[in-house]
Amino acid sequence: MRALSSLRWKIALTTTLVCCTVAAALGILVHDVVARQVVGQVRKDVERDLDHALGHYEYGTSHGDVNVALDPPGLPRPLRELVARGRTGSMVGTQDGKPVMWAAGPADQKALAVWVPYANTRHRLRDLDTAILVSSVVAAGVVALAGVFLADRISRRLTTAAAVARRISAGDLDARVAFPADTGPGTRRYHDEVRDVAQALDSMAASLQERLEAEKRFTADVAHELRTPLTGSLAAASLLPEGRPKEMINDRLKALHLLTEDLLEVSRLDSGVERADLARVELGRAVERAVAGTRLPAEVRIVRDAVVFTDRRRLDRILANLLVNAHKHGRPPVEVTVEGPVVVVRDHGSGYPAELIEQGPKRFRTGDPGRGRGHGLGLTIAAGQAAVLEIELGFANAPDGGALTTLRLPVGRLPEPEPG
């Protein structure tokens, strides 16, 4: 049913239905016109014979035609009643079990009838109907095949454009439809709506890619430009006399320094230059050490340990960011559960906002504190590092409240070293 509901089959079925309707209308029209001509000619011949027979009867001469009779028993009743009213007429009937065309007129209060064979005329009309039906079927078949061919071309191009749109939506900004432009010399110009849609999609992707590249360059440039003066400011602040002002300045400078380092890490992740240094890691112990390294209160529960191949430093970075986010935007207790190659980080706060669960973390988006938790660079970096490690990172809310972050680590072997 799904295949029949596709655009390809809708166009093909619509084209075939229109063709069949037109063929049926034309067939009925042709049949009616030709039947009128053929039957009219037979009727004209039999009425002419009737006129001759009536003339011969009036003058009492022999008409010399065996298909003339006075009140014949096979004369149709409607025609006999018509003659009784003093009128002449003709109609199709039978005589001795064979189809004939009757004509009758009044003669001394009786019906003088003439008939001619009608079988050949019926055969001609049946042959005509057969020819019309065969022609209609052939025309409908040809049009259906042409409709399927044209619909298939349109459907394939639209399917290609939709596939490219999905790739762009998934983050592949290099994807393009790239239909050939109809601009060659001597090429007939025509309006192609599908090509217009594809070109608009390519233009949108190029514009989006340029904007994202500009954003990445801006992020990297700002981080690099801030790094040097911040380092100098931190050194200068250390020379200030001890006291509350020095503590406040150092706290703000350290926060700004951490933000700069996060920006640099985001720019490296965006550029795709980060490579994982995989090693054999006992996941339970690695999680315990990572949680302990953050010095944040969290309960670690190992249901089932597992050995995975991952980058220990990057895994620590992901877990640290998730724990910081849980304590900053959620409420205790914060729980970390290891069950095989799956790690779940949970808090008991208000949970993640709907757009984060649906779209993933976006940099610099903090959300409305009154409506739920936000997400800044921390979750963005965690998602970027998870992509480097091929970890499936999922965000959800627990049924009884709180944010759930699930890490599914790939299980496999280390790649074989290349022969030296």
Tab-separated table of C-alpha atoms in Angstrom:
chain	number	residue	atom	x	y	z
A	1	MET	CA	0.000	0.000	0.000
A	2	ARG	CA	2.838	2.373	0.734
A	3	ALA	CA	4.309	1.843	-2.741
A	4	LEU	CA	0.951	2.596	-4.363
A	5	SER	CA	0.668	5.826	-2.343
A	6	SER	CA	3.969	7.165	-3.637
A	7	LEU	CA	4.069	10.128	-5.993
A	8	ARG	CA	5.284	7.904	-8.858
A	9	TRP	CA	2.191	5.696	-8.780
A	10	LYS	CA	-0.187	8.561	-8.070
A	11	ILE	CA	0.959	10.355	-11.235
A	12	ALA	CA	0.884	7.138	-13.286
A	13	LEU	CA	-2.592	6.144	-12.060
A	14	THR	CA	-3.942	9.657	-12.572
A	15	THR	CA	-2.548	9.787	-16.122
A	16	THR	CA	-3.993	6.355	-16.918
A	17	LEU	CA	-7.392	7.267	-15.461
A	18	VAL	CA	-7.540	10.472	-17.498
A	19	CYS	CA	-6.508	8.579	-20.647
A	20	CYS	CA	-9.163	5.896	-20.082
A	21	THR	CA	-11.822	8.546	-19.481
A	22	VAL	CA	-10.897	10.410	-22.669
A	23	ALA	CA	-10.713	7.142	-24.665
A	24	ALA	CA	-14.135	6.059	-23.369
A	25	ALA	CA	-15.691	9.424	-24.239
A	26	LEU	CA	-14.156	9.410	-27.726
A	27	GLY	CA	-15.162	5.747	-28.250
A	28	ILE	CA	-18.775	6.467	-27.340
A	29	LEU	CA	-18.796	9.509	-29.609
A	30	VAL	CA	-17.269	7.625	-32.572
A	31	HIS	CA	-19.610	4.663	-32.055
A	32	ASP	CA	-22.637	6.944	-31.965
A	33	VAL	CA	-21.629	8.870	-35.108
A	34	VAL	CA	-20.711	5.782	-37.152
A	35	ALA	CA	-23.758	3.806	-35.958
A	36	ARG	CA	-26.021	6.681	-36.953
A	37	GLN	CA	-24.461	6.764	-40.427
A	38	VAL	CA	-24.542	2.982	-40.998
A	39	VAL	CA	-28.023	2.399	-39.561
A	40	GLY	CA	-29.274	5.533	-41.279
A	41	GLN	CA	-28.086	4.253	-44.637
A	42	VAL	CA	-29.866	0.898	-44.117
A	43	ARG	CA	-33.006	2.710	-42.969
A	44	LYS	CA	-32.880	4.927	-46.044
A	45	ASP	CA	-32.589	1.876	-48.328
A	46	VAL	CA	-35.523	0.019	-46.755
A	47	GLU	CA	-37.722	3.149	-46.795
A	48	ARG	CA	-36.906	3.597	-50.485
A	49	ASP	CA	-37.932	-0.002	-51.121
A	50	LEU	CA	-41.151	0.663	-49.173
A	51	ASP	CA	-41.971	3.642	-51.397
A	52	HIS	CA	-41.502	1.470	-54.480
A	53	ALA	CA	-43.664	-1.294	-53.000
A	54	LEU	CA	-46.463	1.155	-52.093
A	55	GLY	CA	-46.362	2.559	-55.669
A	56	HIS	CA	-46.616	-0.869	-57.214
A	57	TYR	CA	-49.445	-1.798	-54.818
A	58	GLU	CA	-51.397	1.381	-55.665
A	59	TYR	CA	-51.220	0.737	-59.411
A	60	GLY	CA	-51.772	-2.981	-59.006
A	61	THR	CA	-48.528	-3.964	-60.618
A	62	SER	CA	-46.085	-6.598	-59.451
A	63	HIS	CA	-43.208	-5.313	-57.381
A	64	GLY	CA	-41.068	-8.377	-58.123
A	65	ASP	CA	-39.387	-8.406	-54.661
A	66	VAL	CA	-39.668	-11.397	-52.347
A	67	ASN	CA	-39.021	-9.178	-49.243
A	68	VAL	CA	-42.402	-7.454	-49.518
A	69	ALA	CA	-45.603	-8.748	-47.903
A	70	LEU	CA	-48.994	-7.543	-46.762
A	71	ASP	CA	-49.555	-7.968	-43.032
A	72	PRO	CA	-46.668	-10.420	-42.579
A	73	PRO	CA	-46.816	-12.325	-39.262
A	74	GLY	CA	-43.281	-11.300	-38.245
A	75	LEU	CA	-43.980	-7.546	-38.388
A	76	PRO	CA	-43.110	-5.999	-34.987
A	77	ARG	CA	-46.130	-4.877	-32.965
A	78	PRO	CA	-44.989	-1.238	-32.489
A	79	LEU	CA	-44.605	-0.867	-36.241
A	80	ARG	CA	-48.031	-2.488	-36.855
A	81	GLU	CA	-49.665	-0.031	-34.401
A	82	LEU	CA	-47.910	2.868	-36.128
A	83	VAL	CA	-49.323	1.783	-39.508
A	84	ALA	CA	-52.798	1.452	-37.948
A	85	ARG	CA	-52.637	5.173	-37.178
A	86	GLY	CA	-51.970	5.850	-40.862
A	87	ARG	CA	-48.248	6.489	-40.604
A	88	THR	CA	-45.138	4.814	-42.014
A	89	GLY	CA	-42.012	3.831	-40.078
A	90	SER	CA	-39.052	1.534	-39.761
A	91	MET	CA	-37.300	-0.406	-37.022
A	92	VAL	CA	-34.962	-3.341	-36.413
A	93	GLY	CA	-36.556	-6.692	-35.771
A	94	THR	CA	-36.373	-10.328	-36.814
A	95	GLN	CA	-37.760	-12.401	-39.648
A	96	ASP	CA	-37.471	-16.182	-39.573
A	97	GLY	CA	-35.008	-15.851	-36.663
A	98	LYS	CA	-32.690	-13.500	-38.562
A	99	PRO	CA	-32.135	-9.801	-37.858
A	100	VAL	CA	-33.753	-7.492	-40.437
A	101	MET	CA	-34.657	-3.844	-40.856
A	102	TRP	CA	-38.438	-3.470	-41.216
A	103	ALA	CA	-40.335	-0.690	-42.990
A	104	ALA	CA	-44.139	-0.588	-43.208
A	105	GLY	CA	-46.885	1.704	-44.447
A	106	PRO	CA	-50.724	1.691	-44.732
A	107	ALA	CA	-52.306	0.002	-47.778
A	108	ASP	CA	-56.119	-0.499	-47.785
A	109	GLN	CA	-56.358	-0.618	-43.993
A	110	LYS	CA	-53.536	-3.135	-43.936
A	111	ALA	CA	-49.770	-2.954	-43.359
A	112	LEU	CA	-47.570	-3.300	-46.383
A	113	ALA	CA	-44.128	-4.285	-45.059
A	114	VAL	CA	-40.662	-4.433	-46.591
A	115	TRP	CA	-37.560	-5.841	-44.916
A	116	VAL	CA	-33.851	-6.105	-45.715
A	117	PRO	CA	-31.124	-8.216	-43.984
A	118	TYR	CA	-29.496	-6.499	-40.986
A	119	ALA	CA	-26.915	-9.117	-39.930
A	120	ASN	CA	-24.027	-7.549	-41.882
A	121	THR	CA	-24.792	-4.173	-40.360
A	122	ARG	CA	-24.617	-5.647	-36.840
A	123	HIS	CA	-21.315	-7.318	-37.674
A	124	ARG	CA	-19.940	-4.000	-38.904
A	125	LEU	CA	-21.011	-2.271	-35.698
A	126	ARG	CA	-19.486	-5.043	-33.552
A	127	ASP	CA	-16.218	-4.832	-35.502
A	128	LEU	CA	-16.272	-1.081	-34.957
A	129	ASP	CA	-16.787	-1.518	-31.196
A	130	THR	CA	-13.961	-4.073	-31.066
A	131	ALA	CA	-11.615	-1.723	-32.939
A	132	ILE	CA	-12.530	1.157	-30.608
A	133	LEU	CA	-11.988	-1.011	-27.505
A	134	VAL	CA	-8.620	-2.353	-28.707
A	135	SER	CA	-7.475	1.141	-29.693
A	136	SER	CA	-8.514	2.501	-26.291
A	137	VAL	CA	-6.683	-0.279	-24.427
A	138	VAL	CA	-3.532	0.221	-26.509
A	139	ALA	CA	-3.685	3.996	-26.048
A	140	ALA	CA	-4.260	3.624	-22.297
A	141	GLY	CA	-1.320	1.190	-22.050
A	142	VAL	CA	1.001	3.498	-23.967
A	143	VAL	CA	-0.052	6.510	-21.915
A	144	ALA	CA	0.297	4.500	-18.673
A	145	LEU	CA	3.847	3.459	-19.593
A	146	ALA	CA	4.697	7.039	-20.543
A	147	GLY	CA	3.154	8.240	-17.268
A	148	VAL	CA	5.148	5.726	-15.240
A	149	PHE	CA	8.345	6.752	-17.053
A	150	LEU	CA	7.789	10.476	-16.536
A	151	ALA	CA	6.557	9.993	-12.961
A	152	ASP	CA	9.580	7.824	-12.209
A	153	ARG	CA	11.917	10.579	-13.419
A	154	ILE	CA	10.163	13.172	-11.290
A	155	SER	CA	9.966	10.855	-8.285
A	156	ARG	CA	13.638	9.888	-8.496
A	157	ARG	CA	14.726	13.505	-8.621
A	158	LEU	CA	12.488	14.421	-5.705
A	159	THR	CA	13.765	11.379	-3.778
A	160	THR	CA	17.338	12.503	-4.439
A	161	ALA	CA	16.539	16.014	-3.228
A	162	ALA	CA	14.834	14.617	-0.092
A	163	ALA	CA	17.828	12.356	0.645
A	164	VAL	CA	20.194	15.333	0.340
A	165	ALA	CA	17.932	17.385	2.625
A	166	ARG	CA	18.073	14.599	5.238
A	167	ARG	CA	21.883	14.483	4.966
A	168	ILE	CA	22.045	18.247	5.466
A	169	SER	CA	19.697	17.955	8.442
A	170	ALA	CA	22.000	15.256	9.885
A	171	GLY	CA	24.974	17.634	9.638
A	172	ASP	CA	26.515	16.797	6.251
A	173	LEU	CA	26.701	20.347	4.910
A	174	ASP	CA	28.783	19.253	1.920
A	175	ALA	CA	25.812	17.333	0.486
A	176	ARG	CA	24.408	18.803	-2.733
A	177	VAL	CA	21.734	17.731	-5.203
A	178	ALA	CA	23.754	19.182	-8.111
A	179	PHE	CA	21.257	18.622	-10.907
A	180	PRO	CA	22.837	19.663	-14.235
A	181	ALA	CA	21.797	23.156	-15.270
A	182	ASP	CA	19.957	23.522	-18.584
A	183	THR	CA	22.107	26.395	-19.833
A	184	GLY	CA	24.111	24.884	-22.717
A	185	PRO	CA	24.187	26.538	-26.145
A	186	GLY	CA	21.366	25.423	-28.379
A	187	THR	CA	19.524	23.772	-25.486
A	188	ARG	CA	15.825	24.415	-25.376
A	189	ARG	CA	14.880	26.345	-22.266
A	190	TYR	CA	11.918	25.133	-20.239
A	191	HIS	CA	10.708	25.683	-16.708
A	192	ASP	CA	11.621	22.788	-14.404
A	193	GLU	CA	10.103	23.085	-10.942
A	194	VAL	CA	12.049	20.111	-9.567
A	195	ARG	CA	15.335	21.715	-10.662
A	196	ASP	CA	14.214	24.964	-9.010
A	197	VAL	CA	13.641	23.120	-5.718
A	198	ALA	CA	17.022	21.368	-5.989
A	199	GLN	CA	18.850	24.620	-6.732
A	200	ALA	CA	17.102	26.344	-3.830
A	201	LEU	CA	18.135	23.452	-1.542
A	202	ASP	CA	21.753	23.628	-2.746
A	203	SER	CA	21.767	27.399	-2.275
A	204	MET	CA	20.352	27.047	1.238
A	205	ALA	CA	22.965	24.405	2.129
A	206	ALA	CA	25.798	26.561	0.771
A	207	SER	CA	24.551	29.607	2.674
A	208	LEU	CA	24.172	27.586	5.886
A	209	GLN	CA	27.640	26.112	5.453
A	210	GLU	CA	29.170	29.556	4.946
A	211	ARG	CA	27.479	30.875	8.057
A	212	LEU	CA	28.568	27.914	10.172
A	213	GLU	CA	32.116	28.151	8.864
A	214	ALA	CA	32.132	31.862	9.708
A	215	GLU	CA	30.846	31.029	13.199
A	216	LYS	CA	33.551	28.405	13.675
A	217	ARG	CA	36.268	30.801	12.508
A	218	PHE	CA	34.904	33.498	14.791
A	219	THR	CA	34.861	31.123	17.769
A	220	ALA	CA	38.430	29.983	17.128
A	221	ASP	CA	39.706	33.526	16.512
A	222	VAL	CA	38.077	34.888	19.655
A	223	ALA	CA	39.461	32.041	21.775
A	224	HIS	CA	42.979	32.471	20.396
A	225	GLU	CA	42.892	36.244	20.797
A	226	LEU	CA	41.658	35.994	24.395
A	227	ARG	CA	44.138	33.353	25.465
A	228	THR	CA	47.242	35.559	25.544
A	229	PRO	CA	45.794	38.567	27.439
A	230	LEU	CA	44.072	36.232	29.895
A	231	THR	CA	47.325	34.481	30.664
A	232	GLY	CA	48.935	37.863	31.298
A	233	SER	CA	46.004	38.997	33.416
A	234	LEU	CA	46.211	35.869	35.563
A	235	ALA	CA	49.928	36.471	36.116
A	236	ALA	CA	49.332	40.118	36.984
A	237	ALA	CA	46.498	39.247	39.357
A	238	SER	CA	48.806	36.947	41.305
A	239	LEU	CA	50.897	40.010	42.214
A	240	LEU	CA	47.987	41.799	43.858
A	241	PRO	CA	47.919	41.983	47.658
A	242	GLU	CA	45.946	39.307	49.408
A	243	GLY	CA	42.332	40.116	50.122
A	244	ARG	CA	38.783	39.891	48.883
A	245	PRO	CA	39.389	41.992	45.728
A	246	LYS	CA	42.190	39.633	44.623
A	247	GLU	CA	39.956	36.579	45.181
A	248	MET	CA	37.125	38.112	43.127
A	249	ILE	CA	39.456	39.066	40.270
A	250	ASN	CA	41.086	35.622	40.233
A	251	ASP	CA	37.698	33.872	40.249
A	252	ARG	CA	36.442	35.909	37.274
A	253	LEU	CA	39.691	35.494	35.367
A	254	LYS	CA	39.734	31.732	35.949
A	255	ALA	CA	36.107	31.454	34.768
A	256	LEU	CA	36.978	33.436	31.653
A	257	HIS	CA	40.076	31.290	31.133
A	258	LEU	CA	37.982	28.087	31.351
A	259	LEU	CA	35.504	29.547	28.864
A	260	THR	CA	38.359	30.324	26.470
A	261	GLU	CA	39.701	26.783	26.755
A	262	ASP	CA	36.192	25.424	26.102
A	263	LEU	CA	35.927	27.605	23.005
A	264	LEU	CA	39.257	26.304	21.735
A	265	GLU	CA	38.125	22.721	22.334
A	266	VAL	CA	34.855	23.356	20.485
A	267	SER	CA	36.771	24.825	17.534
A	268	ARG	CA	39.042	21.746	17.404
A	269	LEU	CA	36.031	19.420	17.510
A	270	ASP	CA	34.328	21.422	14.755
A	271	SER	CA	37.389	21.235	12.527
A	272	GLY	CA	37.430	17.426	12.727
A	273	VAL	CA	41.122	17.195	13.626
A	274	GLU	CA	40.549	15.369	16.910
A	275	ARG	CA	41.576	11.689	16.867
A	276	ALA	CA	40.948	9.158	19.612
A	277	ASP	CA	43.830	7.281	21.263
A	278	LEU	CA	42.079	3.977	21.935
A	279	ALA	CA	43.161	1.577	24.661
A	280	ARG	CA	41.731	-1.320	26.628
A	281	VAL	CA	39.830	0.144	29.613
A	282	GLU	CA	37.883	-1.435	32.479
A	283	LEU	CA	34.828	0.752	32.343
A	284	GLY	CA	33.767	0.480	36.008
A	285	ARG	CA	37.130	1.542	37.415
A	286	ALA	CA	37.476	4.254	34.763
A	287	VAL	CA	34.124	5.755	35.741
A	288	GLU	CA	34.964	5.643	39.437
A	289	ARG	CA	38.260	7.447	38.848
A	290	ALA	CA	36.617	10.022	36.561
A	291	VAL	CA	33.919	10.805	39.134
A	292	ALA	CA	36.485	11.018	41.927
A	293	GLY	CA	38.594	13.375	39.800
A	294	THR	CA	35.765	15.906	39.576
A	295	ARG	CA	35.526	16.114	43.391
A	296	LEU	CA	31.761	16.437	43.005
A	297	PRO	CA	29.415	14.322	45.131
A	298	ALA	CA	28.005	11.472	43.085
A	299	GLU	CA	27.033	7.887	43.792
A	300	VAL	CA	28.672	5.331	41.466
A	301	ARG	CA	26.907	2.003	41.077
A	302	ILE	CA	28.441	-0.798	39.001
A	303	VAL	CA	25.741	-3.318	38.089
A	304	ARG	CA	27.901	-5.170	35.571
A	305	ASP	CA	31.424	-4.220	34.569
A	306	ALA	CA	32.745	-4.390	31.016
A	307	VAL	CA	35.995	-3.968	29.123
A	308	VAL	CA	35.826	-1.405	26.329
A	309	PHE	CA	38.299	0.144	23.949
A	310	THR	CA	38.149	3.900	24.312
A	311	ASP	CA	40.179	7.038	24.967
A	312	ARG	CA	40.416	7.350	28.736
A	313	ARG	CA	41.154	11.093	28.703
A	314	ARG	CA	38.219	11.937	26.456
A	315	LEU	CA	35.882	9.674	28.454
A	316	ASP	CA	36.934	11.512	31.637
A	317	ARG	CA	36.157	14.811	29.899
A	318	ILE	CA	32.669	13.643	28.903
A	319	LEU	CA	31.816	12.370	32.390
A	320	ALA	CA	33.215	15.504	34.068
A	321	ASN	CA	31.080	17.779	31.871
A	322	LEU	CA	27.971	15.687	32.527
A	323	LEU	CA	28.535	15.765	36.295
A	324	VAL	CA	29.192	19.523	36.300
A	325	ASN	CA	26.013	20.055	34.285
A	326	ALA	CA	24.024	17.801	36.656
A	327	HIS	CA	25.168	19.734	39.741
A	328	LYS	CA	24.789	23.127	38.070
A	329	HIS	CA	21.339	22.691	36.565
A	330	GLY	CA	19.907	19.719	38.488
A	331	ARG	CA	19.563	18.678	42.109
A	332	PRO	CA	21.225	15.963	44.171
A	333	PRO	CA	21.557	13.122	44.497
A	334	VAL	CA	23.547	12.572	41.303
A	335	GLU	CA	23.855	8.913	40.344
A	336	VAL	CA	26.225	7.238	37.867
A	337	THR	CA	25.348	3.662	36.884
A	338	VAL	CA	27.526	1.267	34.863
A	339	GLU	CA	25.791	-1.711	33.286
A	340	GLY	CA	27.982	-3.405	30.747
A	341	PRO	CA	29.117	-0.904	28.084
A	342	VAL	CA	26.333	1.525	29.093
A	343	VAL	CA	26.847	4.427	31.509
A	344	VAL	CA	23.869	6.413	32.834
A	345	VAL	CA	24.238	9.778	34.606
A	346	ARG	CA	21.146	10.953	36.459
A	347	ASP	CA	20.187	13.856	38.687
A	348	HIS	CA	16.890	14.655	40.417
A	349	GLY	CA	16.260	18.158	39.107
A	350	SER	CA	13.731	19.552	36.667
A	351	GLY	CA	15.087	17.534	33.717
A	352	TYR	CA	16.238	18.503	30.243
A	353	PRO	CA	14.199	20.927	28.090
A	354	ALA	CA	12.248	19.422	25.224
A	355	GLU	CA	14.368	21.028	22.488
A	356	LEU	CA	17.560	19.523	23.925
A	357	ILE	CA	16.054	16.024	23.955
A	358	GLU	CA	14.780	16.417	20.377
A	359	GLN	CA	17.669	18.331	18.770
A	360	GLY	CA	20.659	17.699	21.019
A	361	PRO	CA	22.787	20.314	22.787
A	362	LYS	CA	23.416	23.625	21.018
A	363	ARG	CA	26.266	25.884	21.986
A	364	PHE	CA	25.544	29.035	24.000
A	365	ARG	CA	21.878	28.121	24.505
A	366	THR	CA	21.035	28.460	28.173
A	367	GLY	CA	17.232	28.360	28.131
A	368	ASP	CA	14.804	29.870	30.626
A	369	PRO	CA	15.830	29.020	34.204
A	370	GLY	CA	12.201	29.277	35.255
A	371	ARG	CA	11.112	26.613	32.747
A	372	GLY	CA	13.911	24.107	32.957
A	373	ARG	CA	17.619	23.510	32.720
A	374	GLY	CA	19.789	25.061	30.068
A	375	HIS	CA	22.767	23.743	28.165
A	376	GLY	CA	25.874	25.619	27.181
A	377	LEU	CA	29.338	24.568	26.069
A	378	GLY	CA	29.638	21.696	28.548
A	379	LEU	CA	27.088	19.421	26.890
A	380	THR	CA	28.212	20.578	23.434
A	381	ILE	CA	31.770	19.454	24.218
A	382	ALA	CA	30.485	16.178	25.695
A	383	ALA	CA	28.532	15.490	22.507
A	384	GLY	CA	31.553	16.369	20.336
A	385	GLN	CA	33.928	14.117	22.294
A	386	ALA	CA	31.339	11.303	22.218
A	387	ALA	CA	31.245	11.598	18.426
A	388	VAL	CA	35.032	11.265	18.302
A	389	LEU	CA	34.822	8.086	20.418
A	390	GLU	CA	31.771	6.795	18.474
A	391	ILE	CA	29.773	6.770	21.706
A	392	GLU	CA	26.005	6.952	21.337
A	393	LEU	CA	24.925	9.801	23.585
A	394	GLY	CA	21.239	10.109	24.505
A	395	PHE	CA	19.345	12.695	26.533
A	396	ALA	CA	16.019	11.995	28.265
A	397	ASN	CA	14.022	12.699	31.411
A	398	ALA	CA	13.276	10.081	34.068
A	399	PRO	CA	9.585	9.219	34.606
A	400	ASP	CA	9.802	10.292	38.266
A	401	GLY	CA	11.792	13.457	37.539
A	402	GLY	CA	15.387	14.285	36.770
A	403	ALA	CA	17.649	14.300	33.735
A	404	LEU	CA	18.996	11.054	32.252
A	405	THR	CA	22.101	10.988	30.077
A	406	THR	CA	23.008	7.623	28.539
A	407	LEU	CA	26.390	6.704	27.051
A	408	ARG	CA	26.559	3.536	24.956
A	409	LEU	CA	30.190	2.700	24.306
A	410	PRO	CA	31.081	0.586	21.270
A	411	VAL	CA	32.355	-2.882	22.040
A	412	GLY	CA	35.025	-4.303	19.741
A	413	ARG	CA	38.687	-4.869	19.199
A	414	LEU	CA	41.475	-2.427	18.723
A	415	PRO	CA	42.383	-1.832	15.086
A	416	GLU	CA	45.282	-3.953	13.903
A	417	PRO	CA	48.543	-1.983	13.696
A	418	GLU	CA	49.792	-1.328	10.191
A	419	PRO	CA	52.909	-3.357	9.290
A	420	GLY	CA	56.035	-1.260	9.621
